[in-house]
JSON list of C-alpha atoms in Angstrom, two decimals:
[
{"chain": "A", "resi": 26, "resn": "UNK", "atom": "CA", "xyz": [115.14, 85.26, 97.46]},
{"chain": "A", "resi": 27, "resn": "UNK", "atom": "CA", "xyz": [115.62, 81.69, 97.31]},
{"chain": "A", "resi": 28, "resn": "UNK", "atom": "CA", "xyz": [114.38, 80.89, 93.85]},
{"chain": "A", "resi": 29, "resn": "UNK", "atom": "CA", "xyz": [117.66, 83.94, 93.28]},
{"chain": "A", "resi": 30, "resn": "UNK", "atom": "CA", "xyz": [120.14, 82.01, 95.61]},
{"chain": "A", "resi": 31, "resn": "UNK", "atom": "CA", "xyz": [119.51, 78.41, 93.69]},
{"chain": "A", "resi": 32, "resn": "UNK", "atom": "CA", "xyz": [117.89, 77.17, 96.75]},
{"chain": "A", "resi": 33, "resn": "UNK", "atom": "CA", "xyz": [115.24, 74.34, 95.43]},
{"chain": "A", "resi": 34, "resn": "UNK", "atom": "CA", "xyz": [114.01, 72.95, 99.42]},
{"chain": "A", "resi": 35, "resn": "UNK", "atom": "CA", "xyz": [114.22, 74.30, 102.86]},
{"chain": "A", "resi": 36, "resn": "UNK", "atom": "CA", "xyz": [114.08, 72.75, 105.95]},
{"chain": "A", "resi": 37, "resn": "UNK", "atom": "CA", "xyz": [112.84, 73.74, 109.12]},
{"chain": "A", "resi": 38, "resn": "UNK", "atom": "CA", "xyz": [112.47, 71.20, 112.44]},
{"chain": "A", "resi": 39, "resn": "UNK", "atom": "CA", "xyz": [109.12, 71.28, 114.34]},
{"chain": "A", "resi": 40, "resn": "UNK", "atom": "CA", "xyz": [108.14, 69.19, 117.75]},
{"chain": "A", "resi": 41, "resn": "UNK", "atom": "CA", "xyz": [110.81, 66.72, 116.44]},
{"chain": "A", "resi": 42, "resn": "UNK", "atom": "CA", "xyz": [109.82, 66.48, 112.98]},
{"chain": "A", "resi": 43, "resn": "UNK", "atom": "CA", "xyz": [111.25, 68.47, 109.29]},
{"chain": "A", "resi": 44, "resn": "UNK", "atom": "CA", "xyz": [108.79, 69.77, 107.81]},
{"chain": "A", "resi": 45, "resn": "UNK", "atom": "CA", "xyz": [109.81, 71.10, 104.44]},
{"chain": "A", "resi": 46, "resn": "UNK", "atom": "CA", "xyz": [108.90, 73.62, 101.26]},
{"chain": "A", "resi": 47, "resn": "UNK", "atom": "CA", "xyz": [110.30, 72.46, 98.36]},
{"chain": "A", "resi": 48, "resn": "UNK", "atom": "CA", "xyz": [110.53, 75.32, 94.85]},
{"chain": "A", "resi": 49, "resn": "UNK", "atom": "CA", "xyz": [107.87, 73.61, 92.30]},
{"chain": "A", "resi": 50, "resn": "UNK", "atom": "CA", "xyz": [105.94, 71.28, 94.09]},
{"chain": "A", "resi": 51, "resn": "UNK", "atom": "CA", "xyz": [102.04, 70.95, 94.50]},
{"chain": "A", "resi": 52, "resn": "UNK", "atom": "CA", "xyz": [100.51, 72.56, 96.87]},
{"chain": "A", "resi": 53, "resn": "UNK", "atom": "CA", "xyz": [100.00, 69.67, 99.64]},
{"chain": "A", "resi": 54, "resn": "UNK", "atom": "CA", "xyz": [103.70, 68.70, 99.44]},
{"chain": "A", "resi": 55, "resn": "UNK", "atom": "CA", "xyz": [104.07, 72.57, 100.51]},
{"chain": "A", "resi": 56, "resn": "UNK", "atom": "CA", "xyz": [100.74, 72.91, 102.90]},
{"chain": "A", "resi": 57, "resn": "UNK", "atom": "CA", "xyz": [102.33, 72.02, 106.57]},
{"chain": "A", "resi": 58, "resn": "UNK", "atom": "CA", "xyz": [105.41, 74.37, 105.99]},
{"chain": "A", "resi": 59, "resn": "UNK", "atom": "CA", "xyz": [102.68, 77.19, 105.23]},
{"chain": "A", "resi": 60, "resn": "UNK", "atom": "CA", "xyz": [100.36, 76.19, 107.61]},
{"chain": "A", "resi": 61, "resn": "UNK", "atom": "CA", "xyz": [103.29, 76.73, 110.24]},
{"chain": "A", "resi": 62, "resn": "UNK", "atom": "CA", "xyz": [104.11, 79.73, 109.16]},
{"chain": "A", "resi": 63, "resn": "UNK", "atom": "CA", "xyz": [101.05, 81.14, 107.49]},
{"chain": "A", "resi": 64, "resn": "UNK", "atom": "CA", "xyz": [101.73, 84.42, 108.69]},
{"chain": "A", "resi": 65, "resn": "UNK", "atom": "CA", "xyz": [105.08, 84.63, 108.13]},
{"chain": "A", "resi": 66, "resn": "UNK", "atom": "CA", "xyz": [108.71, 82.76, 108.76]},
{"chain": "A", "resi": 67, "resn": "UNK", "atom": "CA", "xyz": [110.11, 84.14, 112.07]},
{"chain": "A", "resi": 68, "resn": "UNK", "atom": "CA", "xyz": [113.48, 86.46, 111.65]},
{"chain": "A", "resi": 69, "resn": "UNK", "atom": "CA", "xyz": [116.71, 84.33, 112.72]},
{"chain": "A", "resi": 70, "resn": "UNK", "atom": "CA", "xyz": [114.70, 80.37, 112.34]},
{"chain": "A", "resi": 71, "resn": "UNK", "atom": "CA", "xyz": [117.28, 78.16, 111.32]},
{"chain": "A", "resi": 72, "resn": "UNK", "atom": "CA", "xyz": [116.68, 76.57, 108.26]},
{"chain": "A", "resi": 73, "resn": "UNK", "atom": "CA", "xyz": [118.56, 73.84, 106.18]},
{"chain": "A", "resi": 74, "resn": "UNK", "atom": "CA", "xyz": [118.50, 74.26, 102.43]},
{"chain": "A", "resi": 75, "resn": "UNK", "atom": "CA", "xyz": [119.54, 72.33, 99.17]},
{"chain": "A", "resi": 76, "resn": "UNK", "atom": "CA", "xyz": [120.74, 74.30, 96.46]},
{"chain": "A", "resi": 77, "resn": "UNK", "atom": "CA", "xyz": [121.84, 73.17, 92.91]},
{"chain": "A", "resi": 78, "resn": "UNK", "atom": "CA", "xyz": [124.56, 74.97, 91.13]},
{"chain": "A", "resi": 79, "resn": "UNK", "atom": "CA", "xyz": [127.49, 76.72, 92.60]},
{"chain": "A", "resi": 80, "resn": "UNK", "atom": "CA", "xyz": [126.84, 79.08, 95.30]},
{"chain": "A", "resi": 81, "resn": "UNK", "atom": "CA", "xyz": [125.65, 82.59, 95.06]},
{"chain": "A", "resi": 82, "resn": "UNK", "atom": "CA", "xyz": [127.11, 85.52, 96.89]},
{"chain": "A", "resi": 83, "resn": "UNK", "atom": "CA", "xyz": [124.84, 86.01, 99.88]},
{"chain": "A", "resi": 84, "resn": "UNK", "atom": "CA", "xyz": [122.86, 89.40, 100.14]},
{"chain": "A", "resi": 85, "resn": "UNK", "atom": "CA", "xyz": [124.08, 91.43, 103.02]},
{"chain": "A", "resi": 86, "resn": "UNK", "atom": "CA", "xyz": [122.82, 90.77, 106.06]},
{"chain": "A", "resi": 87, "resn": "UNK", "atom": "CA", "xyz": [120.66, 92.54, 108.15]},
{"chain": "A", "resi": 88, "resn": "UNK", "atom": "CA", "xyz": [121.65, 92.90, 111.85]},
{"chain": "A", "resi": 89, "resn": "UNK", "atom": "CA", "xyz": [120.70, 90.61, 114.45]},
{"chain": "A", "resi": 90, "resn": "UNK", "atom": "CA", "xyz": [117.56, 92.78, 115.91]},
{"chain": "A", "resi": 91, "resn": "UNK", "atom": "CA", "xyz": [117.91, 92.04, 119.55]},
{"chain": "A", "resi": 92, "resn": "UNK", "atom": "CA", "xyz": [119.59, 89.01, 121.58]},
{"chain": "A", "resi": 93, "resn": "UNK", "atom": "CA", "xyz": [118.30, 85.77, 121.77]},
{"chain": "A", "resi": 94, "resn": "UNK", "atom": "CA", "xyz": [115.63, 85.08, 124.43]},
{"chain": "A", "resi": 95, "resn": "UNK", "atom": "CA", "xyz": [118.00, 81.83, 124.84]},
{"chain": "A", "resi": 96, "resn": "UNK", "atom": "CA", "xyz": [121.28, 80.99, 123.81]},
{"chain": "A", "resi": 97, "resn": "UNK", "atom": "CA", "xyz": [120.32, 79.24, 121.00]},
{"chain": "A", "resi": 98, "resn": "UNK", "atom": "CA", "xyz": [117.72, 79.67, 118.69]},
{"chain": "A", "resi": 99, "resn": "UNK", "atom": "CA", "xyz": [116.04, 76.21, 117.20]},
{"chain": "A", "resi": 100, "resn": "UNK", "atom": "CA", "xyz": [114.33, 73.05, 118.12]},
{"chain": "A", "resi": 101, "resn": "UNK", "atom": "CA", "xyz": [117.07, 70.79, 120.02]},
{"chain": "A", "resi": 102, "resn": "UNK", "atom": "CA", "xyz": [115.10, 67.15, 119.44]},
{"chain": "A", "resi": 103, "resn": "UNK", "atom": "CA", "xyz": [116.92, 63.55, 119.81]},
{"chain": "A", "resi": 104, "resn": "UNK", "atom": "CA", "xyz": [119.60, 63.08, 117.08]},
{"chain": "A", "resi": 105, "resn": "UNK", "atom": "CA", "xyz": [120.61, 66.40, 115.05]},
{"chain": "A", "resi": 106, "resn": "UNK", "atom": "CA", "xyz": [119.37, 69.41, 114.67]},
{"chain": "A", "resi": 107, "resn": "UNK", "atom": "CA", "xyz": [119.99, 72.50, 113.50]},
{"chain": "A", "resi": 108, "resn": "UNK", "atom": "CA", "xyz": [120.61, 76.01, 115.92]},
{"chain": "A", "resi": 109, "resn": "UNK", "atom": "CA", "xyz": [121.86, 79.74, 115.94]},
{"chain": "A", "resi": 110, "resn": "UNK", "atom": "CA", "xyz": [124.28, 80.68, 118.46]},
{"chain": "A", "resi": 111, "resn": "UNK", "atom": "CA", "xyz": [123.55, 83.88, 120.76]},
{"chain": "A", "resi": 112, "resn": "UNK", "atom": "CA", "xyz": [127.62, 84.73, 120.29]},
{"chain": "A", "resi": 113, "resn": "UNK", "atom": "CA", "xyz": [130.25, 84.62, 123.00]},
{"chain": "A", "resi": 114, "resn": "UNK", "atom": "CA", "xyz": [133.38, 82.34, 123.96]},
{"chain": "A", "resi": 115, "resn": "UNK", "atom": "CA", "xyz": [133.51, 77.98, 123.14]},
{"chain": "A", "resi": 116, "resn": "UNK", "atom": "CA", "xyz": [133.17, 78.07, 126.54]},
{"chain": "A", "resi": 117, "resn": "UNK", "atom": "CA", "xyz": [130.11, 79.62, 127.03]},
{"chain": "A", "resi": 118, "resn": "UNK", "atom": "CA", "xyz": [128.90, 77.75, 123.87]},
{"chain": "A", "resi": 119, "resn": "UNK", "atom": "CA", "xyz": [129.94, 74.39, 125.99]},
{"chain": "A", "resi": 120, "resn": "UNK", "atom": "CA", "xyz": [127.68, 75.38, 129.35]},
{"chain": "A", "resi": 121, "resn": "UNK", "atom": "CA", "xyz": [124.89, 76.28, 127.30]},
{"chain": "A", "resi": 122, "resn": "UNK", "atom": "CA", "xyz": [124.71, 73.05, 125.03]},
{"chain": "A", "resi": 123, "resn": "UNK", "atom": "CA", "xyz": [125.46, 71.18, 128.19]},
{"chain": "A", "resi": 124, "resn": "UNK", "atom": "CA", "xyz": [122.29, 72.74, 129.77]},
{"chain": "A", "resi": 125, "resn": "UNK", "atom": "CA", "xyz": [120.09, 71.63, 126.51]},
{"chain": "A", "resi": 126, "resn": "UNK", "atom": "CA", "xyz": [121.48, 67.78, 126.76]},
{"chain": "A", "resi": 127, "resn": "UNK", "atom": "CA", "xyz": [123.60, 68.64, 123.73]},
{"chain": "A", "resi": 128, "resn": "UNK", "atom": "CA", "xyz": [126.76, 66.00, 123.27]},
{"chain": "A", "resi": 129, "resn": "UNK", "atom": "CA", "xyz": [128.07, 67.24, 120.41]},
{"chain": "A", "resi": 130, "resn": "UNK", "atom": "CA", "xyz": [128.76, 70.32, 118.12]},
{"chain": "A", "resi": 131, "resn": "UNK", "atom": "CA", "xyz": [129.43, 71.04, 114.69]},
{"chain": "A", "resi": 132, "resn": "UNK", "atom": "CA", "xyz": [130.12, 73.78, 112.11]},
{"chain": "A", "resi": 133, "resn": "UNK", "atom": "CA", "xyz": [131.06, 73.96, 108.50]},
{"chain": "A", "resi": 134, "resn": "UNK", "atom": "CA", "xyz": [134.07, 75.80, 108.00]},
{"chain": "A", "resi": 135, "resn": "UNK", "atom": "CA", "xyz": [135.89, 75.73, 104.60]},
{"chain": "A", "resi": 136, "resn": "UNK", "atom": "CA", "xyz": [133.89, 72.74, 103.04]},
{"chain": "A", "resi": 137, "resn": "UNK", "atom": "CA", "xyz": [134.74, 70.70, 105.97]},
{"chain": "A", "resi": 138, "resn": "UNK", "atom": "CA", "xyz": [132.57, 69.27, 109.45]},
{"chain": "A", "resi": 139, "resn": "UNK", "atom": "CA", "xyz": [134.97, 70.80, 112.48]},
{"chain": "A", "resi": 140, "resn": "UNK", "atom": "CA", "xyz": [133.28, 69.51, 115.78]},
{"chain": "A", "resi": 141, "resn": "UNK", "atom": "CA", "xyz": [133.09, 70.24, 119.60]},
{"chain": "A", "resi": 142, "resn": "UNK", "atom": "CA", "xyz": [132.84, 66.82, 121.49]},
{"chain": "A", "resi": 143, "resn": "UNK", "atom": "CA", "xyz": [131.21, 67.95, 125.48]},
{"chain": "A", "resi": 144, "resn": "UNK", "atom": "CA", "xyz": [133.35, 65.94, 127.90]},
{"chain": "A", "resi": 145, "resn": "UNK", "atom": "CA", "xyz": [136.25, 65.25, 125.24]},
{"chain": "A", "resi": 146, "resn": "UNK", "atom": "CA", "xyz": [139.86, 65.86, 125.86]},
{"chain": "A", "resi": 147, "resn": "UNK", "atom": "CA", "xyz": [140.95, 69.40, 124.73]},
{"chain": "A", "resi": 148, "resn": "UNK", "atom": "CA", "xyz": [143.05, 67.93, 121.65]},
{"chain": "A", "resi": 149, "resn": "UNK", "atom": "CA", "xyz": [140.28, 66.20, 120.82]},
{"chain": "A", "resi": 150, "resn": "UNK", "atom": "CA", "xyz": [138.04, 70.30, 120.25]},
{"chain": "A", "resi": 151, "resn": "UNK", "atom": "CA", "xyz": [141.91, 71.86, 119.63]},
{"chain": "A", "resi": 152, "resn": "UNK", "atom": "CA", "xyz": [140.18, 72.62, 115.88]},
{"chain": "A", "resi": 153, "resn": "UNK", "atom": "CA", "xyz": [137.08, 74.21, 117.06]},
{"chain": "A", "resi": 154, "resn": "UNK", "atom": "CA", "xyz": [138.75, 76.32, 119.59]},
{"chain": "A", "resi": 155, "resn": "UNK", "atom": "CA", "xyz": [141.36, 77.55, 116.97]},
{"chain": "A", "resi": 156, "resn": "UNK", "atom": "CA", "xyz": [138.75, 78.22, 114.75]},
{"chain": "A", "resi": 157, "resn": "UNK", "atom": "CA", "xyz": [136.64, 80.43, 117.00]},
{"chain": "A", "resi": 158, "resn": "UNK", "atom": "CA", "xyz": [139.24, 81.80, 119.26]},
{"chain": "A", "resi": 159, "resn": "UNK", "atom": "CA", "xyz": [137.91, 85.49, 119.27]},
{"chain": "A", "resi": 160, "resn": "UNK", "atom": "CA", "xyz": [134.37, 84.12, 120.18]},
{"chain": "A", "resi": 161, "resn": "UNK", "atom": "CA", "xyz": [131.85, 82.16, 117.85]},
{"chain": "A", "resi": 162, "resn": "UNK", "atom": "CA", "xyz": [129.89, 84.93, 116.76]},
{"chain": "A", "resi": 163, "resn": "UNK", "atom": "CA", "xyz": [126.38, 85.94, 116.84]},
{"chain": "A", "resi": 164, "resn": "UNK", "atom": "CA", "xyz": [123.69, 83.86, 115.23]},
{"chain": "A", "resi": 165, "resn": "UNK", "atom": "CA", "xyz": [126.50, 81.55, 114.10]},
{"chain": "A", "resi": 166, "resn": "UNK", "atom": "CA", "xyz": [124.72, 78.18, 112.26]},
{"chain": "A", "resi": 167, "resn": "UNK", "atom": "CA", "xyz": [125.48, 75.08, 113.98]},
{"chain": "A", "resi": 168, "resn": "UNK", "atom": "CA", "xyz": [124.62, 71.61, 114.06]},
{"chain": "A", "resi": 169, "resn": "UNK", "atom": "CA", "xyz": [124.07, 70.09, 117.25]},
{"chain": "A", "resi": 170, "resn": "UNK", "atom": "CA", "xyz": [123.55, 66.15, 118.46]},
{"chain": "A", "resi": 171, "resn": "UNK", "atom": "CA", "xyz": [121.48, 65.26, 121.37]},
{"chain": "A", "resi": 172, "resn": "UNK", "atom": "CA", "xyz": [120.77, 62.18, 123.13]},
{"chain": "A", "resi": 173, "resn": "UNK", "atom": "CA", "xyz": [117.40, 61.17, 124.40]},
{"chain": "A", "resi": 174, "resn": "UNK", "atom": "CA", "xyz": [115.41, 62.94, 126.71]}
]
């Protein structure tokens, strides 16, 4: 699948640390991404990828199985990582970052970073709300920022 969709790396966070599988390389560049997930990569894990070439149309996607045993799905370590959303309002998506020690939000929408500061004025998030105004939807990517813990 990702050899189809021009992906050449992915990227997957672990106790605080990337551990990555990149298309092509010897075996012990690739050993601790298989060794974590030597049986198989979970449904929904968040992964970052690096493509080359323009972007492929993405196969259709199967339906989120179940809800999320938490509302989001990922490893939250200091500095940024990267999470799926359970779905519901900004505001929901505010308490539950809050609750993780998350300061900051941020999504990709239309080749462009639009973020959610916590504790910033409402013009300051006006974007983000606008943007997700009928809910951010379910298993939505995000990046997230978090201070130390």
């Amino acid at each position: 699948c990702a050899a189809r969709r021009r992906v050449t790396a992915r990227y997957v966070l672990h106790e605080g640390e990337w551990v990555s599988y990149i298309l092509g390389a010897p075996d012990f560049v690739n050993a601790p991404f298989k060794a974590l997930f030597a049986e198989s990569v979970p449904a929904l894990l968040p992964l970052v990828l690096r493509s080359e070439g323009a972007a492929t149309a993405a196969p259709a996607a199967p339906g989120v199985p179940e809800p999320c045993a938490t509302c989001l799905r990922g490893e939250v370590a200091e500095g940024f990582s990267l999470v799926l959303y359970e779905g519901g309002s900004v505001d929901e998506l505010a308490s539950c970052a809050e609750a993780f020690g998350i300061s900051a939000i941020y999504t990709l929408a239309d080749g462009q970073w639009v973020s959610y500061i916590l504790a910033a004025p409402d013009f300051v998030n006006a974007r983000f709300r606008e943007l997700f105004q009928d809910g951010v939807p379910i298993a939505a990517p995000l990046v997230v920022r978090s201070e130390a813990r």
